Amino acid sequence: MEETSMEVETSGDIELFDPRKEYCATSLQNWGEEEDVVVNPEHEKRVSEVLKIDMADQFVTDQVFNSRDEMIVWCQDVGRQNHMIVVIAKSEKPIPGRKTRITLGCERGGVFRHHTKKDQALLEFPGRTLAPTVRARKHTGTKKCGCPFTLKGIWQPDDKWKVKVECGEHNHALESTVVGHSFAGRLKNDEKQLLKDMIRSGIKPKEVLTTLKKRSRGTNKSTMRTIYNARAHLRMTEMEGRSEMQQVMKLLEEYHYVEWHIKDEEADEVQDVIWSHPDSIQLAKSFPSVLMINSMYRTSRYHMPLSEIIGVTSTGRTFTVAFLFMKAEIEERYTWALSQLKTIYEPNALPSVFVTSGVNALISAIKTVFPKADHILCTFQISRTIMVSCKHEFHNNEYSDSFLKDWENLMQSETPVAFDEGFASFESKWINYPTCVQYLRDNWLGLKEYFVSAWTNKVKHYGYTTTKTIEGAQEKTSRMIGSSQGTFVSCWTEIHSSITNEITTVKESLVDSLISVKPSHNLPILKDLKNNVSHLALDMLVAEHSRGQSIDASGSSCECSIRFTHGLPCAHEIKQFEHEGRPIALSDIDPHWRKLVAVPAPIMPRNPDNLPEFDLFKQKWEISSETVRLTMLKKLKEIVTPPTTVPVLQSPSANDSVTA
């Protein structure tokens, strides 16, 4: 810290006086060197006349306090009421044979002392020793001006205390408020605990401060700097000398996340890490069909891309399957990450559709790890990429917007023939922009099977053909992370809070479909589906039912696309159900829409040798007599080859009475 100037400024015939000189002159040896200070007698007179405020009467009392702390609190409360801050200036520990002493004073008492900072600090923690580089002390000012205000705490028998005013004068003006004073803004113990809980919940410092002030009903004098400092202290305390990535690993273990990582043994650093919440794993097993992968950048000061892998439920809610920090977006790293992700799924229930933004390394990795899965490129990301690449070729936004709109209409072509014809017309219309057309040919025309409706409508993607569906969720995550200068720990904390809230919302939507019925779903044809199928699927069936009113009986005009893409009856099928007078059966609905719980259904292994019951059967066989074996064979034969004549059970009609 630079020394505060003690020069006396003059203006005309009037010489301005700095009152700090009188008190600093006697203590300059604390700075490490002596300085000559000239004090004008006229200045001393002005101090006594102008900068002399006597507050002794406010602290004169005959009250006897029951404890030392009670006395200190009383003095500080009186000080705050008079717009001054009372602090402990000196305190002595109890010594046998001598009374305990304590001296209270104004926070502006004393003078600034220069503290030489150490070049290196050794912080010892259990199991390891660290030698971090100490940051240079910031250049700050000082509040010290040698204020002589002094109170003495006098010990009495039975640990009683009294207050004595030794000097009630201040040599400085008293502020109209104590807001901004670091001591007045200190947090109480209960406020510290509340701040800790709110910071861990991902609440922003501004909202934390607002809550503290509302809770204290005006007595809290903290500022934003108080909250920032408390947050920084909390983070440093929790890390206990660990590095950023070591702290993330500890948090993952503490909250029971499943994680995988790649570590550079030579550098002793984690390069890639993927983690998944235990509840997210259960959701992923329940709804494995579609996965959407997108990356966010500038999420931390380390410039590592953060990839989010997202699944979708039967109610249309998205959920985070896993997050991935990667040092480099290369095929090898993506292949490793997807291979780890594959382990959370059942072998017979792997993801069948991937929707991505078009990173070549990711596309190749998906083909390697999930060779049977279909791959769809996000049409929203394609349009955005084309706009960035071609916008400079157009003279105004009107032409560029029209060009992009024509391309988006082309991506919606229903048949391959329609696409080929449409692209020919597109080339003719935009013949004056050959660079843009050639860009589409070179970069996107060869991938048309991955994003044009004529091909993607043959894939059961349940309506998810674009990562735009998750843009809102990612924007929310980006806002929560807040700054591109954040740390791994702050990033993980915000993500953990977001995932926790997300899982609650998903479970709530599943329960809603399980127990409630919308008025629009009270159609006779849907009577067997209510509370057995998600509300989203029922909404689509209602829409198809309305569309069926304009379709002929043969169904030749029905495109039947919803049957292929969503696994739901299309308009002409629903019309046929109505004609036959029967409701849609539950078996006509794809299993994806029938799942209304967050716990995956058990999948029986194909090989009976893996069943514990089959092992018991073999053990029983080995120790049994011939007679028992014949009985076992007879029962097994009855199971495998049941009798050809099976009694038929008639279902009771609606008019039959049922008795208990």
XYZ file of C-alpha atoms in Angstrom:
660
model
C 0.000 0.000 0.000
C 1.272 3.457 -0.853
C 1.740 5.917 1.991
C -0.968 8.507 2.328
C 0.264 11.999 1.502
C 0.621 14.345 4.461
C 1.158 17.522 2.475
C -0.768 20.648 3.506
C -2.557 22.328 0.648
C -3.068 26.099 0.558
C -5.553 28.209 -1.287
C -4.975 31.954 -1.202
C -4.474 33.260 2.345
C -6.248 30.303 3.939
C -4.114 27.265 4.773
C -6.066 24.017 4.935
C -5.267 21.656 7.780
C -4.995 17.883 7.706
C -5.858 16.724 11.254
C -4.216 13.346 10.734
C -0.736 14.934 10.974
C -1.010 15.599 14.691
C -1.672 11.940 15.431
C 0.546 10.421 12.762
C 3.594 12.469 13.786
C 4.104 10.447 16.977
C 3.716 7.039 15.353
C 5.593 7.266 12.056
C 8.198 4.846 13.352
C 5.632 2.118 12.692
C 6.092 2.792 8.990
C 9.676 1.703 9.206
C 11.210 5.174 8.930
C 10.996 8.584 10.606
C 9.664 11.663 8.859
C 9.768 15.283 9.906
C 6.306 16.682 10.481
C 5.731 20.375 11.047
C 2.553 21.214 12.910
C 1.301 24.794 12.819
C -0.066 25.959 16.228
C -2.935 27.616 14.380
C -3.866 24.222 12.962
C -4.034 22.746 16.462
C -6.410 25.505 17.431
C -8.657 24.757 14.475
C -8.724 21.075 15.398
C -9.854 21.865 18.911
C -12.507 24.259 17.651
C -13.764 22.581 14.473
C -12.912 18.853 14.594
C -13.678 18.129 18.217
C -16.879 16.207 18.860
C -17.559 15.108 22.425
C -19.715 11.957 22.721
C -18.870 11.150 26.347
C -22.371 11.823 27.665
C -23.788 9.069 25.435
C -21.634 6.409 27.103
C -21.792 7.525 30.745
C -23.802 4.907 32.640
C -23.997 3.247 36.049
C -25.297 0.033 34.556
C -23.556 -3.174 35.625
C -23.326 -5.769 32.860
C -23.574 -9.485 33.527
C -20.808 -10.416 31.088
C -18.045 -9.002 28.984
C -19.960 -9.686 25.748
C -23.045 -7.921 27.076
C -20.980 -4.820 27.796
C -19.397 -4.847 24.318
C -22.775 -5.210 22.609
C -24.195 -2.294 24.612
C -21.295 -0.007 23.649
C -21.578 -0.953 19.975
C -25.343 -0.417 19.956
C -24.959 3.045 21.495
C -22.274 3.827 18.939
C -24.483 2.809 15.999
C -27.310 4.936 17.347
C -24.925 7.898 17.253
C -23.500 7.071 13.800
C -20.134 5.819 15.010
C -18.500 2.404 15.055
C -17.081 1.097 18.342
C -14.499 -1.681 18.057
C -12.209 -3.572 20.443
C -8.931 -1.664 20.443
C -7.095 -3.806 22.984
C -7.952 -6.870 24.992
C -5.922 -8.828 27.535
C -6.433 -12.418 28.508
C -7.175 -13.155 32.199
C -4.009 -13.542 34.273
C -4.070 -14.880 37.849
C -3.654 -12.049 40.289
C -4.566 -9.328 37.808
C -7.901 -8.015 36.617
C -9.027 -8.607 33.043
C -8.830 -5.497 30.907
C -10.455 -4.435 27.663
C -10.213 -1.159 25.734
C -12.826 -0.046 23.212
C -12.315 2.723 20.709
C -13.476 4.339 17.485
C -12.797 2.347 14.306
C -10.836 5.375 13.034
C -8.499 5.333 16.003
C -4.789 4.606 15.585
C -2.709 5.007 12.421
C -2.031 2.904 9.380
C 0.763 0.378 9.751
C 2.590 -1.039 6.776
C 2.667 -4.869 6.799
C 5.380 -6.433 4.644
C 3.760 -9.260 2.688
C 5.496 -12.584 2.505
C 6.728 -13.870 -0.823
C 5.463 -17.368 -0.172
C 3.008 -18.954 2.209
C 2.822 -22.582 3.205
C -0.662 -23.851 3.958
C -0.691 -27.289 5.539
C -3.672 -29.547 5.183
C -4.151 -33.166 6.257
C -2.315 -35.455 3.913
C -0.708 -32.818 1.709
C 1.304 -29.641 1.754
C 0.703 -26.843 -0.751
C 2.801 -23.817 -1.571
C 0.506 -21.413 -3.427
C 1.725 -18.108 -4.803
C 0.533 -15.289 -2.593
C -1.294 -12.551 -4.431
C -0.007 -9.021 -4.002
C -1.971 -6.908 -1.558
C -4.350 -4.550 -3.301
C -3.765 -0.795 -3.077
C -6.450 0.372 -0.679
C -7.051 3.409 1.488
C -7.177 3.674 5.269
C -9.844 4.916 7.664
C -7.339 5.522 10.446
C -6.958 9.149 11.513
C -5.810 8.775 15.127
C -9.226 9.313 16.717
C -8.655 9.513 20.525
C -12.097 8.185 21.553
C -11.533 5.536 24.252
C -13.726 3.438 26.549
C -12.478 1.130 29.296
C -14.159 -2.063 30.388
C -13.795 -2.507 34.150
C -14.064 -5.987 35.596
C -16.094 -6.468 38.785
C -16.340 -9.450 41.126
C -18.594 -12.321 39.960
C -17.610 -11.517 36.371
C -19.585 -8.276 36.292
C -18.520 -5.370 34.073
C -18.833 -1.598 33.991
C -17.960 1.000 31.355
C -15.733 4.014 31.946
C -15.243 6.832 29.440
C -11.554 7.739 29.257
C -11.842 10.055 26.235
C -15.186 10.881 24.661
C -13.834 13.125 21.898
C -13.644 12.436 18.160
C -11.311 14.345 15.851
C -13.440 13.740 12.770
C -16.947 14.415 11.642
C -19.485 11.675 12.325
C -21.183 10.266 9.254
C -24.914 10.471 8.827
C -25.087 6.695 8.341
C -22.991 3.646 9.174
C -23.795 1.942 5.854
C -20.542 1.165 4.073
C -18.543 0.626 7.248
C -17.046 -2.861 7.143
C -17.580 -3.442 10.852
C -21.227 -2.326 10.795
C -21.855 -4.555 7.800
C -20.577 -7.711 9.476
C -22.950 -10.644 9.313
C -24.335 -12.297 12.417
C -23.980 -16.036 12.903
C -27.538 -16.801 11.785
C -27.065 -14.521 8.759
C -23.845 -16.340 7.856
C -25.668 -19.670 7.939
C -28.496 -18.309 5.797
C -25.989 -16.871 3.314
C -24.191 -20.216 3.160
C -27.426 -22.083 2.390
C -28.505 -19.559 -0.251
C -25.113 -19.483 -1.996
C -25.040 -23.287 -2.101
C -28.525 -23.221 -3.642
C -27.245 -21.082 -6.500
C -28.969 -17.854 -5.469
C -27.321 -14.710 -6.816
C -25.515 -12.355 -4.374
C -27.940 -9.525 -5.137
C -30.894 -11.675 -4.114
C -29.014 -12.872 -1.023
C -28.476 -9.287 0.122
C -32.129 -8.418 -0.511
C -33.264 -11.407 1.574
C -30.939 -10.534 4.459
C -32.180 -6.947 4.587
C -35.844 -7.949 4.481
C -35.250 -10.500 7.195
C -33.469 -8.018 9.490
C -36.152 -5.325 9.031
C -33.651 -2.561 8.430
C -30.967 -3.425 10.995
C -28.659 -5.126 8.482
C -26.034 -2.691 7.122
C -24.254 -5.086 4.759
C -23.330 -4.149 1.212
C -22.700 -6.154 -1.944
C -19.005 -6.213 -1.079
C -19.899 -7.951 2.197
C -21.742 -10.691 0.297
C -18.953 -11.125 -2.250
C -16.337 -11.411 0.480
C -18.449 -13.893 2.444
C -18.985 -15.989 -0.685
C -15.264 -16.001 -1.480
C -14.446 -16.982 2.110
C -17.018 -19.786 1.987
C -15.540 -21.197 -1.204
C -11.993 -21.051 0.115
C -13.051 -22.738 3.351
C -14.834 -25.552 1.546
C -11.951 -26.207 -0.846
C -9.470 -26.753 2.022
C -6.464 -26.287 -0.248
C -7.722 -28.504 -3.084
C -7.474 -27.413 -6.697
C -10.581 -26.516 -8.700
C -10.874 -29.922 -10.340
C -10.104 -31.757 -7.089
C -12.949 -29.864 -5.439
C -15.320 -30.796 -8.279
C -14.366 -34.463 -7.831
C -15.062 -34.198 -4.110
C -18.490 -32.650 -4.754
C -19.350 -35.342 -7.293
C -18.585 -37.985 -4.698
C -20.403 -36.130 -1.933
C -23.644 -35.877 -3.956
C -23.362 -39.458 -5.283
C -22.856 -38.541 -8.927
C -21.548 -41.168 -11.327
C -18.421 -39.790 -13.003
C -15.715 -40.847 -15.405
C -12.569 -38.923 -16.221
C -9.341 -38.988 -18.207
C -6.230 -38.022 -16.290
C -2.845 -36.994 -17.601
C -0.570 -38.915 -15.253
C 2.557 -36.939 -16.155
C 0.946 -33.535 -15.556
C -1.262 -34.964 -12.770
C -4.340 -33.163 -14.102
C -7.829 -34.196 -15.178
C -8.390 -33.390 -18.844
C -11.911 -34.679 -19.540
C -14.704 -35.451 -17.097
C -18.291 -36.617 -17.611
C -20.806 -36.854 -14.775
C -24.427 -37.856 -14.315
C -26.871 -37.393 -11.434
C -28.239 -40.671 -9.988
C -31.843 -39.577 -10.653
C -30.874 -38.571 -14.186
C -29.583 -42.095 -14.766
C -32.943 -43.533 -13.713
C -34.720 -41.170 -16.098
C -32.305 -42.074 -18.900
C -33.075 -45.767 -18.414
C -36.820 -45.068 -18.414
C -36.680 -42.855 -21.536
C -33.670 -44.019 -23.582
C -35.015 -43.428 -27.093
C -33.809 -39.911 -27.979
C -30.642 -38.082 -26.960
C -29.794 -34.513 -27.938
C -26.212 -33.274 -27.666
C -25.145 -29.664 -27.805
C -22.136 -27.701 -26.621
C -21.806 -24.417 -24.761
C -18.727 -22.280 -24.924
C -17.264 -19.509 -22.764
C -18.677 -21.112 -19.601
C -15.486 -20.822 -17.548
C -12.145 -19.065 -17.483
C -10.460 -22.261 -18.684
C -12.062 -22.092 -22.171
C -13.136 -25.731 -22.105
C -16.379 -26.508 -23.992
C -19.219 -27.806 -21.833
C -21.357 -30.394 -23.624
C -24.838 -31.187 -22.366
C -26.485 -34.534 -23.172
C -30.255 -34.290 -22.864
C -33.067 -36.824 -22.943
C -36.825 -36.372 -23.317
C -39.699 -37.881 -21.336
C -43.139 -38.996 -22.451
C -44.562 -35.692 -21.195
C -42.257 -33.650 -23.431
C -40.027 -32.500 -20.576
C -36.294 -32.521 -21.180
C -33.790 -33.689 -18.592
C -30.018 -33.652 -18.406
C -28.534 -37.113 -18.789
C -24.950 -35.972 -18.349
C -22.564 -33.033 -18.560
C -19.161 -33.234 -20.178
C -16.070 -31.034 -19.854
C -13.580 -31.773 -22.651
C -10.169 -30.331 -23.305
C -10.428 -30.932 -27.059
C -13.410 -31.696 -29.320
C -11.845 -34.584 -31.205
C -13.290 -37.940 -32.251
C -11.163 -39.901 -29.791
C -12.456 -37.927 -26.798
C -16.085 -38.056 -27.974
C -15.790 -41.827 -28.503
C -14.483 -42.241 -24.956
C -17.283 -40.079 -23.506
C -20.067 -41.881 -25.391
C -18.604 -45.260 -24.429
C -18.860 -44.301 -20.757
C -22.386 -42.986 -21.289
C -23.396 -46.265 -22.911
C -22.697 -48.139 -19.670
C -25.654 -46.531 -17.865
C -28.151 -48.089 -20.307
C -29.456 -51.625 -20.488
C -28.006 -53.576 -23.448
C -31.512 -54.098 -24.859
C -32.609 -50.467 -24.383
C -29.966 -48.246 -25.947
C -30.645 -44.793 -27.445
C -32.100 -45.152 -30.934
C -31.927 -41.527 -32.143
C -29.273 -38.830 -31.706
C -29.912 -35.182 -32.529
C -26.749 -33.075 -32.778
C -25.566 -29.725 -34.085
C -23.252 -31.217 -36.698
C -19.775 -31.523 -35.139
C -17.968 -33.975 -37.435
C -15.987 -35.550 -34.603
C -19.200 -36.203 -32.664
C -20.961 -37.666 -35.712
C -18.136 -40.159 -36.251
C -18.087 -41.087 -32.556
C -21.837 -41.812 -32.554
C -21.427 -44.168 -35.518
C -18.665 -45.992 -33.663
C -20.327 -46.383 -30.259
C -24.003 -46.624 -31.331
C -23.851 -48.116 -34.853
C -27.564 -49.017 -34.927
C -28.806 -45.571 -33.847
C -30.275 -43.085 -36.303
C -28.662 -39.670 -36.499
C -30.470 -36.378 -37.161
C -28.764 -33.036 -37.712
C -30.408 -30.062 -36.053
C -32.188 -27.974 -38.700
C -32.054 -24.909 -36.466
C -28.263 -25.102 -36.166
C -27.942 -25.732 -39.919
C -29.950 -22.586 -40.710
C -27.886 -20.547 -38.265
C -24.609 -21.825 -39.743
C -25.758 -21.055 -43.284
C -26.766 -17.534 -42.287
C -23.345 -16.860 -40.745
C -21.529 -18.239 -43.807
C -23.614 -16.547 -46.510
C -24.907 -13.315 -45.022
C -21.972 -11.258 -46.296
C -22.940 -12.156 -49.892
C -26.237 -10.258 -49.628
C -26.580 -6.495 -49.765
C -29.483 -6.288 -47.314
C -31.257 -8.410 -44.719
C -34.379 -8.778 -46.841
C -32.586 -10.918 -49.424
C -30.695 -12.960 -46.845
C -33.896 -13.660 -44.904
C -35.689 -14.698 -48.099
C -32.795 -16.991 -49.054
C -32.857 -18.672 -45.657
C -36.643 -19.033 -45.674
C -36.550 -20.784 -49.073
C -33.896 -23.165 -47.755
C -35.923 -23.968 -44.627
C -38.977 -24.724 -46.768
C -36.783 -27.017 -48.852
C -35.747 -28.936 -45.715
C -39.445 -29.644 -45.061
C -39.864 -31.551 -48.370
C -42.028 -34.632 -47.797
C -40.499 -36.872 -50.483
C -37.053 -37.262 -52.087
C -38.515 -36.327 -55.465
C -40.032 -33.163 -54.019
C -36.651 -32.245 -52.539
C -34.775 -32.748 -55.822
C -37.324 -30.713 -57.742
C -37.378 -28.054 -55.060
C -33.588 -27.719 -55.039
C -33.560 -27.274 -58.819
C -36.082 -24.429 -58.479
C -34.031 -23.019 -55.585
C -30.904 -22.905 -57.776
C -32.768 -21.134 -60.554
C -34.172 -18.494 -58.202
C -30.815 -17.718 -56.597
C -28.629 -18.066 -59.679
C -27.184 -14.605 -59.028
C -25.659 -15.868 -55.771
C -23.520 -18.794 -56.992
C -21.204 -18.683 -53.972
C -24.075 -19.362 -51.563
C -25.585 -22.118 -53.692
C -22.201 -23.786 -54.085
C -21.691 -23.588 -50.311
C -24.930 -25.543 -49.835
C -23.836 -28.128 -52.399
C -20.408 -28.613 -50.882
C -21.392 -28.694 -47.216
C -25.023 -29.784 -46.802
C -26.440 -31.455 -49.903
C -24.483 -34.643 -49.237
C -25.980 -34.843 -45.722
C -29.615 -34.339 -46.758
C -30.651 -37.740 -45.354
C -29.842 -36.436 -41.870
C -32.070 -33.348 -41.845
C -34.605 -33.300 -44.715
C -38.122 -34.386 -43.681
C -38.365 -36.825 -46.601
C -35.815 -39.002 -44.775
C -36.168 -38.016 -41.129
C -39.926 -38.755 -41.212
C -38.993 -42.420 -41.540
C -37.268 -42.264 -38.144
C -39.120 -42.601 -34.841
C -37.780 -39.388 -33.298
C -40.945 -38.522 -31.293
C -40.963 -35.007 -32.718
C -37.407 -34.035 -31.765
C -35.484 -33.087 -34.901
C -33.771 -29.968 -33.617
C -31.734 -28.999 -30.588
C -33.693 -25.748 -30.534
C -35.912 -27.606 -28.091
C -33.110 -27.392 -25.535
C -31.933 -23.889 -26.425
C -34.109 -22.428 -23.663
C -32.685 -24.855 -21.108
C -29.139 -24.070 -22.205
C -29.762 -20.331 -22.106
C -31.018 -20.776 -18.556
C -27.909 -22.779 -17.684
C -25.703 -20.103 -19.259
C -27.462 -17.405 -17.255
C -27.020 -19.409 -14.067
C -23.325 -19.946 -14.756
C -23.306 -16.201 -15.219
C -19.790 -15.391 -16.355
C -17.229 -16.763 -18.769
C -14.679 -16.052 -16.023
C -16.204 -18.512 -13.581
C -14.368 -21.477 -12.099
C -15.046 -25.196 -12.415
C -16.501 -25.164 -8.906
C -18.877 -22.248 -9.518
C -19.937 -23.798 -12.828
C -20.615 -27.171 -11.192
C -22.549 -25.550 -8.338
C -24.933 -23.805 -10.729
C -25.353 -26.959 -12.817
C -26.113 -29.073 -9.743
C -28.810 -26.630 -8.641
C -30.321 -26.606 -12.141
C -30.393 -30.422 -12.360
C -32.072 -30.731 -8.961
C -34.879 -28.359 -9.960
C -35.168 -29.999 -13.374
C -35.686 -33.490 -11.941
C -38.435 -32.196 -9.649
C -40.255 -30.618 -12.606
C -39.984 -33.820 -14.656
C -41.405 -35.994 -11.883
C -44.233 -33.526 -11.332
C -45.237 -33.696 -15.017
C -45.248 -37.512 -14.922
C -47.490 -37.566 -11.861
C -49.820 -35.039 -13.492
C -50.379 -37.358 -16.477
C -50.849 -40.284 -14.125
C -53.587 -38.814 -11.900
C -55.329 -35.987 -13.779
C -57.517 -35.776 -16.890
C -57.882 -32.816 -19.223
C -61.401 -31.955 -20.404
C -60.273 -32.194 -24.040
C -59.291 -35.846 -23.483
C -62.832 -36.985 -22.618
C -63.402 -38.535 -26.037
C -64.909 -42.051 -26.165
C -62.095 -43.202 -28.383
C -59.529 -42.264 -25.705
C -61.247 -43.824 -22.698
C -58.677 -46.661 -22.328
C -55.732 -44.282 -22.601
C -56.499 -41.711 -19.916
C -54.027 -41.910 -17.014
C -52.170 -44.628 -18.932
C -50.644 -42.388 -21.606
C -48.995 -38.987 -21.222
C -50.979 -35.798 -21.733
C -48.689 -34.840 -24.619
C -49.531 -38.011 -26.534
C -53.251 -37.518 -25.867
C -53.027 -33.925 -27.139
C -51.510 -35.191 -30.401
C -54.242 -37.837 -30.728
C -56.913 -35.167 -30.226
C -55.280 -33.126 -32.994
C -55.211 -36.158 -35.296
C -58.852 -36.849 -34.454
C -59.768 -33.327 -35.567
C -57.715 -33.714 -38.748
C -59.499 -36.962 -39.504
C -62.748 -35.087 -40.093
C -61.388 -33.853 -43.440
C -59.928 -37.198 -44.602
C -61.810 -39.623 -46.843
C -62.708 -43.091 -45.632
C -59.973 -44.807 -47.649
C -57.287 -42.719 -45.943
C -55.460 -42.070 -49.206
C -54.945 -38.422 -48.293
C -53.444 -39.251 -44.865
C -49.670 -39.009 -44.804
C -49.445 -41.297 -41.743
C -46.257 -39.522 -40.687
C -47.181 -39.535 -36.976
C -47.295 -43.333 -37.046
C -43.677 -43.463 -38.217
C -42.236 -40.538 -36.252
C -44.175 -40.792 -32.971
C -45.545 -44.321 -32.802
C -49.156 -43.049 -32.518
C -52.279 -43.832 -34.578
C -52.663 -41.379 -37.461
C -55.843 -39.582 -38.531
C -57.225 -42.287 -40.828
C -56.558 -45.042 -38.237
C -58.468 -43.071 -35.605
C -61.317 -42.610 -38.060
C -61.371 -46.371 -38.624
C -61.499 -46.996 -34.856
C -64.507 -44.706 -34.587
C -66.206 -46.425 -37.537
C -65.787 -49.795 -35.826
C -67.059 -48.372 -32.553
C -64.042 -49.324 -30.470
C -61.570 -47.191 -28.521
C -57.856 -47.000 -29.228
C -56.137 -49.857 -27.429
C -53.144 -49.305 -25.203
C -51.168 -51.707 -27.392
C -51.593 -49.298 -30.322
C -49.499 -46.694 -28.469
C -45.695 -46.756 -28.551
C -44.200 -47.772 -25.153
C -42.423 -44.405 -24.938
C -45.747 -42.632 -24.318
C -46.953 -45.237 -21.810
C -44.148 -44.630 -19.313
C -45.371 -42.385 -16.513
C -42.866 -43.219 -13.790
C -39.256 -42.200 -13.340
C -38.133 -45.729 -12.392
C -37.238 -47.979 -15.344
C -39.111 -51.255 -15.763
C -36.903 -54.323 -15.265
C -35.729 -55.939 -18.496
C -35.521 -59.737 -18.504
C -32.261 -61.119 -19.932
C -32.484 -63.046 -23.175
C -30.230 -65.818 -21.902
C -31.999 -67.858 -19.162
C -28.616 -68.916 -17.792
C -28.353 -65.414 -16.286
C -31.538 -65.863 -14.247
C -31.042 -66.816 -10.567
C -34.268 -68.844 -10.713
C -32.779 -70.958 -13.509
C -29.716 -71.633 -11.373
C -31.957 -72.768 -8.525
C -33.779 -75.116 -10.906
C -30.492 -76.733 -11.964
C -29.337 -77.069 -8.341
C -32.658 -78.668 -7.393
C -32.354 -81.049 -10.351
C -28.899 -82.247 -9.348
C -29.880 -83.184 -5.784
C -33.319 -84.651 -6.554
C -34.315 -88.277 -6.947
C -35.645 -89.756 -10.186
C -39.233 -89.443 -8.961
C -38.829 -85.746 -8.146
C -37.103 -85.146 -11.486
C -40.061 -86.694 -13.322
C -42.404 -84.332 -11.443
C -40.201 -81.351 -12.319
C -40.153 -82.356 -15.991
C -43.937 -82.732 -16.001
C -44.435 -79.191 -14.614
C -41.863 -77.758 -17.017
C -43.625 -79.424 -19.939
C -46.964 -77.931 -18.839
C -45.358 -74.463 -18.933
C -43.617 -74.898 -22.285
C -46.425 -76.802 -24.062
C -49.754 -75.828 -22.481
C -52.945 -77.776 -23.281
C -54.470 -77.007 -26.701
C -57.917 -76.545 -25.188
C -58.027 -73.412 -23.063
C -61.201 -72.272 -21.348
C -62.411 -68.915 -22.652
C -63.355 -66.329 -20.057
C -66.161 -64.033 -21.121
C -65.805 -60.363 -20.154
C -68.866 -59.021 -18.340
C -70.950 -56.597 -20.346
C -71.710 -53.092 -19.249
C -75.230 -54.137 -18.193
C -74.080 -57.073 -16.038
C -74.185 -56.464 -12.342
C -71.076 -57.133 -10.336
C -71.385 -58.418 -6.821
C -68.692 -58.379 -4.223
